[in-house]
């Protein structure tokens, strides 16, 4: 009988780069004509955001933000090594990387025995590559084993269960894993102990109505035509993704596999939160999500509407919902659940672990 460990973490690109550069997003957003002039002055920001900005444009706060996250991912790695999975299934979004205008599936499984990725060749936000905090070469290649057998098994059984599962044997517009998957691995191996667990990358179209319009980021804030574009068709619903996670839990339980299931994303993103003029995330909504998660009120997540999530800039929470649906199915509760709050660093982060019941 299979077993499952649930994990949740962020794949925030800011942790790849030095602390003095962590507030880069907000500085970039301030250059948009769509941001009101008053909000370009830190004195008009919410008080906690001003404190984070401090006297050094967020560098001091960045070190604390990183330390809290790294503590969390070290704890996750310890639990992961203790669980010793046969495979790690990662749910992650695609930000106009592998999926573009020619095909956007609601979700999709990558079936492969090996993935090769060069995470540092592209700079943050598509800009010039900067040095990373590990001092690794710009051309460094990470080779990650894939669990093609489990990927096929999941795809087959999900199709039999009524989920019309897209899958692919090769990348389409990308060479290597997208940011959501490779950053998750970079952080779960923050201390570079090495990574040998085979993975199954499970793509979720989390950006939905903003995917092409935003070019997976904030292009709509700088390109007038994109800003005026009709929204794209929506993401899959929280209810559907929750049911998908429940089905995966049942499939794994009936299999011989020990599987770690990872929901990967930060929660509300500043650049997706229109009501805050894209300058800071919806921290109160995230706090509410955190209380629901911490107390095991998973059904509250299933019952969220896409509209609520998008208004809160919480599009990427869709990456966590299949994992949370699986935890609901297996009645697994968090042993560790930390909320790492920030107004300035584009998003708050959550780190959580849900081990199997004895
Ligand atoms: Fe992402």
Short mmCIF file of C-alpha atoms and ligand atoms in Angstrom, two decimals:
data_model
loop_
_atom_site.label_atom_id
_atom_site.label_comp_id
_atom_site.label_asym_id
_atom_site.label_seq_id
_atom_site.Cartn_x
_atom_site.Cartn_y
_atom_site.Cartn_z
CA UNK A 1 0.00 0.00 0.00
CA UNK A 2 1.38 3.39 -0.99
CA UNK A 3 2.07 6.29 1.35
CA UNK A 4 2.16 10.01 0.85
CA UNK A 5 3.97 12.97 2.43
CA UNK A 6 2.48 16.38 1.66
CA UNK A 7 4.81 19.38 1.40
CA UNK A 8 4.23 23.03 0.53
CA UNK A 9 6.79 25.72 -0.20
CA UNK A 10 7.51 28.74 -2.36
CA UNK A 11 9.53 28.86 -5.57
CA UNK A 12 10.02 32.65 -5.30
CA UNK A 13 12.93 33.55 -7.62
CA UNK A 14 14.12 36.32 -5.23
CA UNK A 15 15.87 33.79 -2.98
CA UNK A 16 18.21 32.80 -5.82
CA UNK A 17 19.80 36.26 -5.79
CA UNK A 18 21.56 38.37 -3.13
CA UNK A 19 19.57 40.20 -0.45
CA UNK A 20 20.25 43.68 -1.83
CA UNK A 21 18.35 42.69 -4.98
CA UNK A 22 15.33 41.06 -3.34
CA UNK A 23 13.05 44.11 -3.60
CA UNK A 24 13.70 44.29 -7.36
CA UNK A 25 10.06 43.57 -8.28
CA UNK A 26 8.59 46.56 -6.48
CA UNK A 27 11.22 48.87 -7.95
CA UNK A 28 10.34 47.57 -11.41
CA UNK A 29 6.57 47.91 -10.85
CA UNK A 30 7.03 51.54 -9.74
CA UNK A 31 8.19 52.34 -13.28
CA UNK A 32 4.76 51.48 -14.70
CA UNK A 33 2.49 54.34 -15.80
CA UNK A 34 -0.42 52.34 -14.40
CA UNK A 35 0.83 52.74 -10.82
CA UNK A 36 -0.54 55.94 -9.20
CA UNK A 37 2.17 58.52 -8.57
CA UNK A 38 1.39 58.63 -4.82
CA UNK A 39 2.21 54.91 -4.49
CA UNK A 40 5.66 55.47 -5.96
CA UNK A 41 6.56 57.23 -2.72
CA UNK A 42 7.33 54.76 0.11
CA UNK A 43 5.79 57.20 2.62
CA UNK A 44 2.38 56.27 1.19
CA UNK A 45 2.86 52.52 1.54
CA UNK A 46 1.23 50.41 4.27
CA UNK A 47 3.20 50.76 7.54
CA UNK A 48 4.61 47.19 7.56
CA UNK A 49 5.86 47.68 3.99
CA UNK A 50 7.63 50.90 4.99
CA UNK A 51 9.28 49.04 7.87
CA UNK A 52 10.48 46.32 5.53
CA UNK A 53 11.87 48.96 3.15
CA UNK A 54 13.68 50.61 6.10
CA UNK A 55 16.70 52.75 5.27
CA UNK A 56 18.36 50.30 2.86
CA UNK A 57 15.59 49.54 0.35
CA UNK A 58 14.75 46.24 2.04
CA UNK A 59 18.22 44.64 2.28
CA UNK A 60 18.09 44.11 6.07
CA UNK A 61 14.57 42.72 5.87
CA UNK A 62 15.56 40.49 2.92
CA UNK A 63 18.10 38.67 5.11
CA UNK A 64 15.40 37.93 7.73
CA UNK A 65 12.91 36.88 5.06
CA UNK A 66 15.45 34.49 3.55
CA UNK A 67 16.51 33.09 6.93
CA UNK A 68 12.91 32.22 7.85
CA UNK A 69 12.38 30.52 4.49
CA UNK A 70 15.66 28.61 4.56
CA UNK A 71 14.88 27.36 8.09
CA UNK A 72 11.57 26.11 6.76
CA UNK A 73 12.94 24.35 3.68
CA UNK A 74 15.68 22.69 5.76
CA UNK A 75 12.94 21.28 7.96
CA UNK A 76 11.06 20.05 4.88
CA UNK A 77 14.22 18.40 3.53
CA UNK A 78 14.73 16.60 6.82
CA UNK A 79 11.17 15.25 6.72
CA UNK A 80 11.58 14.33 3.06
CA UNK A 81 14.81 12.41 3.71
CA UNK A 82 13.17 10.66 6.67
CA UNK A 83 10.24 9.65 4.45
CA UNK A 84 12.62 8.55 1.68
CA UNK A 85 10.15 8.68 -1.22
CA UNK A 86 10.25 6.67 -4.43
CA UNK A 87 9.19 9.83 -6.25
CA UNK A 88 8.41 13.50 -5.68
CA UNK A 89 5.41 14.89 -7.58
CA UNK A 90 5.62 18.69 -7.88
CA UNK A 91 2.65 20.88 -8.80
CA UNK A 92 3.87 24.10 -10.40
CA UNK A 93 2.67 26.88 -12.68
CA UNK A 94 4.02 27.79 -16.05
CA UNK A 95 4.59 31.52 -16.53
CA UNK A 96 4.48 31.64 -20.31
CA UNK A 97 7.52 29.34 -20.41
CA UNK A 98 6.65 25.95 -21.90
CA UNK A 99 3.01 26.72 -22.70
CA UNK A 100 2.21 29.72 -24.89
CA UNK A 101 -0.39 30.81 -27.45
CA UNK A 102 -0.34 27.55 -29.39
CA UNK A 103 -1.54 25.34 -26.51
CA UNK A 104 -2.47 25.91 -22.89
CA UNK A 105 -3.73 22.82 -21.05
CA UNK A 106 -5.50 23.22 -17.66
CA UNK A 107 -2.90 20.86 -16.19
CA UNK A 108 -0.39 18.45 -17.65
CA UNK A 109 2.04 15.72 -16.59
CA UNK A 110 5.59 15.56 -17.91
CA UNK A 111 6.63 11.94 -18.50
CA UNK A 112 10.41 11.58 -18.56
CA UNK A 113 13.32 9.71 -16.99
CA UNK A 114 15.61 12.71 -16.81
CA UNK A 115 15.35 16.49 -16.96
CA UNK A 116 18.27 18.80 -17.65
CA UNK A 117 17.91 22.43 -16.65
CA UNK A 118 20.08 25.54 -16.66
CA UNK A 119 18.29 27.72 -14.11
CA UNK A 120 20.69 30.66 -14.19
CA UNK A 121 20.96 31.39 -17.92
CA UNK A 122 17.92 33.63 -17.79
CA UNK A 123 17.98 36.55 -15.36
CA UNK A 124 15.25 37.36 -12.88
CA UNK A 125 12.12 38.61 -14.64
CA UNK A 126 13.77 37.74 -17.98
CA UNK A 127 16.51 40.38 -17.45
CA UNK A 128 20.30 40.05 -17.53
CA UNK A 129 21.59 37.05 -15.55
CA UNK A 130 22.97 38.02 -12.12
CA UNK A 131 25.25 36.04 -9.79
CA UNK A 132 23.34 33.59 -7.59
CA UNK A 133 23.76 33.12 -3.84
CA UNK A 134 25.43 29.73 -4.28
CA UNK A 135 28.14 31.18 -6.54
CA UNK A 136 27.23 28.63 -9.21
CA UNK A 137 28.13 29.17 -12.87
CA UNK A 138 25.68 30.90 -15.14
CA UNK A 139 25.76 27.82 -17.39
CA UNK A 140 25.46 25.28 -14.52
CA UNK A 141 23.31 22.32 -15.62
CA UNK A 142 21.17 20.45 -13.10
CA UNK A 143 20.30 16.88 -14.05
CA UNK A 144 17.19 15.64 -12.24
CA UNK A 145 15.94 12.06 -12.49
CA UNK A 146 12.31 11.64 -13.54
CA UNK A 147 9.91 8.86 -12.54
CA UNK A 148 8.37 8.10 -15.94
CA UNK A 149 6.72 4.94 -14.65
CA UNK A 150 4.78 6.76 -11.93
CA UNK A 151 4.00 9.65 -14.30
CA UNK A 152 2.44 7.19 -16.75
CA UNK A 153 0.63 5.32 -14.00
CA UNK A 154 -0.89 8.54 -12.65
CA UNK A 155 -1.89 9.70 -16.14
CA UNK A 156 -3.47 6.35 -17.02
CA UNK A 157 -5.38 6.03 -13.77
CA UNK A 158 -6.54 9.67 -13.80
CA UNK A 159 -7.88 9.19 -17.34
CA UNK A 160 -9.71 6.06 -16.19
CA UNK A 161 -11.10 8.10 -13.31
CA UNK A 162 -12.60 10.74 -15.63
CA UNK A 163 -9.83 13.38 -15.64
CA UNK A 164 -8.96 14.19 -19.26
CA UNK A 165 -5.24 14.32 -18.61
CA UNK A 166 -2.88 16.03 -21.03
CA UNK A 167 0.67 14.70 -20.86
CA UNK A 168 3.92 15.22 -22.72
CA UNK A 169 7.16 13.34 -23.37
CA UNK A 170 9.12 16.44 -24.30
CA UNK A 171 9.25 20.17 -23.67
CA UNK A 172 7.51 22.44 -26.08
CA UNK A 173 8.82 26.00 -25.83
CA UNK A 174 11.45 25.31 -23.16
CA UNK A 175 14.69 23.49 -22.71
CA UNK A 176 14.49 22.04 -19.23
CA UNK A 177 12.19 22.51 -16.27
CA UNK A 178 10.23 25.74 -15.78
CA UNK A 179 10.89 28.05 -12.84
CA UNK A 180 8.28 26.47 -10.55
CA UNK A 181 9.90 23.03 -10.70
CA UNK A 182 13.59 23.88 -10.80
CA UNK A 183 13.36 26.57 -8.09
CA UNK A 184 11.54 24.10 -5.84
CA UNK A 185 14.45 21.69 -6.27
CA UNK A 186 17.06 24.43 -5.76
CA UNK A 187 15.38 25.28 -2.43
CA UNK A 188 14.73 21.73 -1.23
CA UNK A 189 18.46 21.27 -1.81
CA UNK A 190 19.45 24.74 -0.53
CA UNK A 191 22.52 23.26 1.22
CA UNK A 192 23.50 21.36 -1.95
CA UNK A 193 23.50 17.93 -0.30
CA UNK A 194 22.56 16.56 -3.70
CA UNK A 195 19.20 15.54 -5.12
CA UNK A 196 18.52 11.95 -6.16
CA UNK A 197 14.74 11.56 -5.79
CA UNK A 198 13.01 11.05 -9.16
CA UNK A 199 10.40 13.69 -9.85
CA UNK A 200 7.12 14.00 -11.72
CA UNK A 201 6.56 17.62 -12.80
CA UNK A 202 2.80 18.28 -12.79
CA UNK A 203 1.95 21.55 -14.49
CA UNK A 204 -1.07 23.61 -13.39
CA UNK A 205 -2.32 26.58 -15.44
CA UNK A 206 -2.47 28.81 -12.36
CA UNK A 207 -2.31 32.13 -14.23
CA UNK A 208 -5.54 31.43 -16.14
CA UNK A 209 -7.15 34.68 -17.27
CA UNK A 210 -3.82 36.54 -16.92
CA UNK A 211 -1.45 34.05 -18.56
CA UNK A 212 -0.97 35.34 -22.13
CA UNK A 213 -2.15 38.85 -21.25
CA UNK A 214 0.62 39.21 -18.63
CA UNK A 215 3.15 37.10 -20.56
CA UNK A 216 3.38 35.13 -17.33
CA UNK A 217 4.51 38.13 -15.30
CA UNK A 218 3.74 41.83 -15.37
CA UNK A 219 4.09 42.69 -19.08
CA UNK A 220 0.53 44.11 -18.95
CA UNK A 221 1.82 46.92 -16.70
CA UNK A 222 4.24 48.13 -19.34
CA UNK A 223 2.62 47.30 -22.68
CA UNK A 224 -0.56 49.29 -23.32
CA UNK A 225 -1.99 46.79 -25.83
CA UNK A 226 -1.54 43.92 -23.39
CA UNK A 227 -3.02 46.00 -20.56
CA UNK A 228 -6.16 46.54 -22.63
CA UNK A 229 -6.41 42.94 -23.83
CA UNK A 230 -9.47 40.85 -22.98
CA UNK A 231 -8.68 38.35 -20.22
CA UNK A 232 -7.61 34.88 -21.32
CA UNK A 233 -9.91 31.92 -20.58
CA UNK A 234 -9.77 30.91 -16.91
CA UNK A 235 -7.63 28.52 -14.91
CA UNK A 236 -9.11 25.21 -13.77
CA UNK A 237 -11.33 25.72 -10.71
CA UNK A 238 -10.17 25.13 -7.12
CA UNK A 239 -12.90 22.47 -6.85
CA UNK A 240 -11.53 20.56 -9.85
CA UNK A 241 -7.93 20.77 -8.63
CA UNK A 242 -9.00 19.64 -5.15
CA UNK A 243 -10.79 16.62 -6.70
CA UNK A 244 -7.68 15.92 -8.80
CA UNK A 245 -5.59 15.79 -5.63
CA UNK A 246 -8.10 13.50 -3.96
CA UNK A 247 -7.97 11.15 -6.97
CA UNK A 248 -4.14 11.18 -6.90
CA UNK A 249 -4.22 10.28 -3.19
CA UNK A 250 -6.45 7.27 -3.91
CA UNK A 251 -4.26 6.16 -6.84
CA UNK A 252 -1.08 6.37 -4.75
CA UNK A 253 -2.72 4.58 -1.82
CA UNK A 254 -3.59 1.68 -4.15
CA UNK A 255 -0.03 1.60 -5.56
CA UNK A 256 3.28 0.34 -4.16
CA UNK A 257 4.79 3.84 -4.26
CA UNK A 258 5.90 6.18 -1.49
CA UNK A 259 5.23 9.61 -2.91
CA UNK A 260 5.99 13.12 -1.69
CA UNK A 261 3.40 15.51 -3.12
CA UNK A 262 4.59 19.10 -3.32
CA UNK A 263 2.46 22.22 -3.75
CA UNK A 264 4.86 24.87 -4.99
CA UNK A 265 4.19 28.62 -4.91
CA UNK A 266 4.09 31.79 -2.91
CA UNK A 267 0.55 32.93 -2.26
CA UNK A 268 -0.77 36.43 -3.10
CA UNK A 269 1.58 38.12 -5.60
CA UNK A 270 1.91 41.92 -5.66
CA UNK A 271 2.12 42.02 -9.46
CA UNK A 272 -1.18 40.13 -9.70
CA UNK A 273 -3.07 42.21 -7.10
CA UNK A 274 -4.82 44.93 -9.08
CA UNK A 275 -6.71 46.30 -6.06
CA UNK A 276 -3.33 47.26 -4.52
CA UNK A 277 -2.26 48.68 -7.89
CA UNK A 278 0.19 45.76 -8.19
CA UNK A 279 2.47 47.25 -5.53
CA UNK A 280 1.90 44.83 -2.65
CA UNK A 281 0.17 41.51 -2.10
CA UNK A 282 -3.14 40.88 -0.31
CA UNK A 283 -1.65 39.90 3.05
CA UNK A 284 -5.02 39.71 4.95
CA UNK A 285 -6.35 37.14 2.44
CA UNK A 286 -3.16 35.10 2.76
CA UNK A 287 -3.47 35.17 6.55
CA UNK A 288 -6.97 33.77 6.19
CA UNK A 289 -5.73 31.00 3.84
CA UNK A 290 -3.02 30.23 6.39
CA UNK A 291 -5.52 29.84 9.25
CA UNK A 292 -7.62 27.52 7.10
CA UNK A 293 -4.60 25.41 6.24
CA UNK A 294 -3.05 25.34 9.71
CA UNK A 295 -6.30 24.19 11.28
CA UNK A 296 -6.94 21.53 8.63
CA UNK A 297 -9.98 23.32 7.21
CA UNK A 298 -9.10 22.09 3.72
CA UNK A 299 -12.67 22.28 2.46
CA UNK A 300 -12.48 26.09 2.72
CA UNK A 301 -9.84 25.90 -0.02
CA UNK A 302 -11.99 23.63 -2.18
CA UNK A 303 -14.86 26.12 -1.87
CA UNK A 304 -12.86 29.19 -2.93
CA UNK A 305 -14.00 30.70 -6.22
CA UNK A 306 -11.53 31.59 -8.94
CA UNK A 307 -12.81 35.18 -8.72
CA UNK A 308 -11.89 35.38 -5.02
CA UNK A 309 -8.43 33.97 -5.67
CA UNK A 310 -7.76 36.32 -8.57
CA UNK A 311 -8.94 39.40 -6.69
CA UNK A 312 -6.52 38.49 -3.92
CA UNK A 313 -3.68 37.93 -6.44
CA UNK A 314 -3.58 34.35 -5.13
CA UNK A 315 -3.54 32.72 -8.58
CA UNK A 316 -0.58 30.49 -7.68
CA UNK A 317 -2.37 28.95 -4.70
CA UNK A 318 -3.88 26.71 -7.38
CA UNK A 319 -0.54 24.84 -7.28
CA UNK A 320 -1.15 23.96 -3.63
CA UNK A 321 -4.77 22.88 -4.01
CA UNK A 322 -4.17 19.36 -5.45
CA UNK A 323 -1.78 18.63 -2.54
CA UNK A 324 -4.34 19.98 -0.05
CA UNK A 325 -7.09 17.88 -1.71
CA UNK A 326 -4.87 14.81 -1.28
CA UNK A 327 -4.31 15.65 2.41
CA UNK A 328 -8.07 15.96 2.85
CA UNK A 329 -8.59 12.54 1.27
CA UNK A 330 -5.93 10.94 3.49
CA UNK A 331 -6.90 12.96 6.60
CA UNK A 332 -3.31 14.14 7.07
CA UNK A 333 -2.74 17.25 9.17
CA UNK A 334 0.24 19.63 9.19
CA UNK A 335 3.01 18.96 11.74
CA UNK A 336 4.74 22.09 10.60
CA UNK A 337 3.11 25.15 9.04
CA UNK A 338 4.80 28.56 8.97
CA UNK A 339 3.65 31.82 7.42
CA UNK A 340 6.50 34.10 6.34
CA UNK A 341 4.90 37.48 5.81
CA UNK A 342 6.05 40.24 3.50
CA UNK A 343 4.52 43.26 1.81
CA UNK A 344 7.71 44.28 0.04
CA UNK A 345 9.08 41.05 -1.44
CA UNK A 346 6.22 40.51 -3.90
CA UNK A 347 4.60 37.81 -1.74
CA UNK A 348 4.34 36.12 1.61
CA UNK A 349 5.57 32.55 1.69
CA UNK A 350 4.26 29.48 3.47
CA UNK A 351 6.24 26.36 4.33
CA UNK A 352 4.29 23.31 5.49
CA UNK A 353 4.53 19.55 5.93
CA UNK A 354 1.81 16.90 6.27
CA UNK A 355 3.26 13.50 7.15
CA UNK A 356 1.35 10.21 6.83
CA UNK A 357 -0.70 9.10 9.84
CA UNK A 358 0.82 6.26 11.89
FE1 LIG B 1 5.38 30.81 -10.33
#
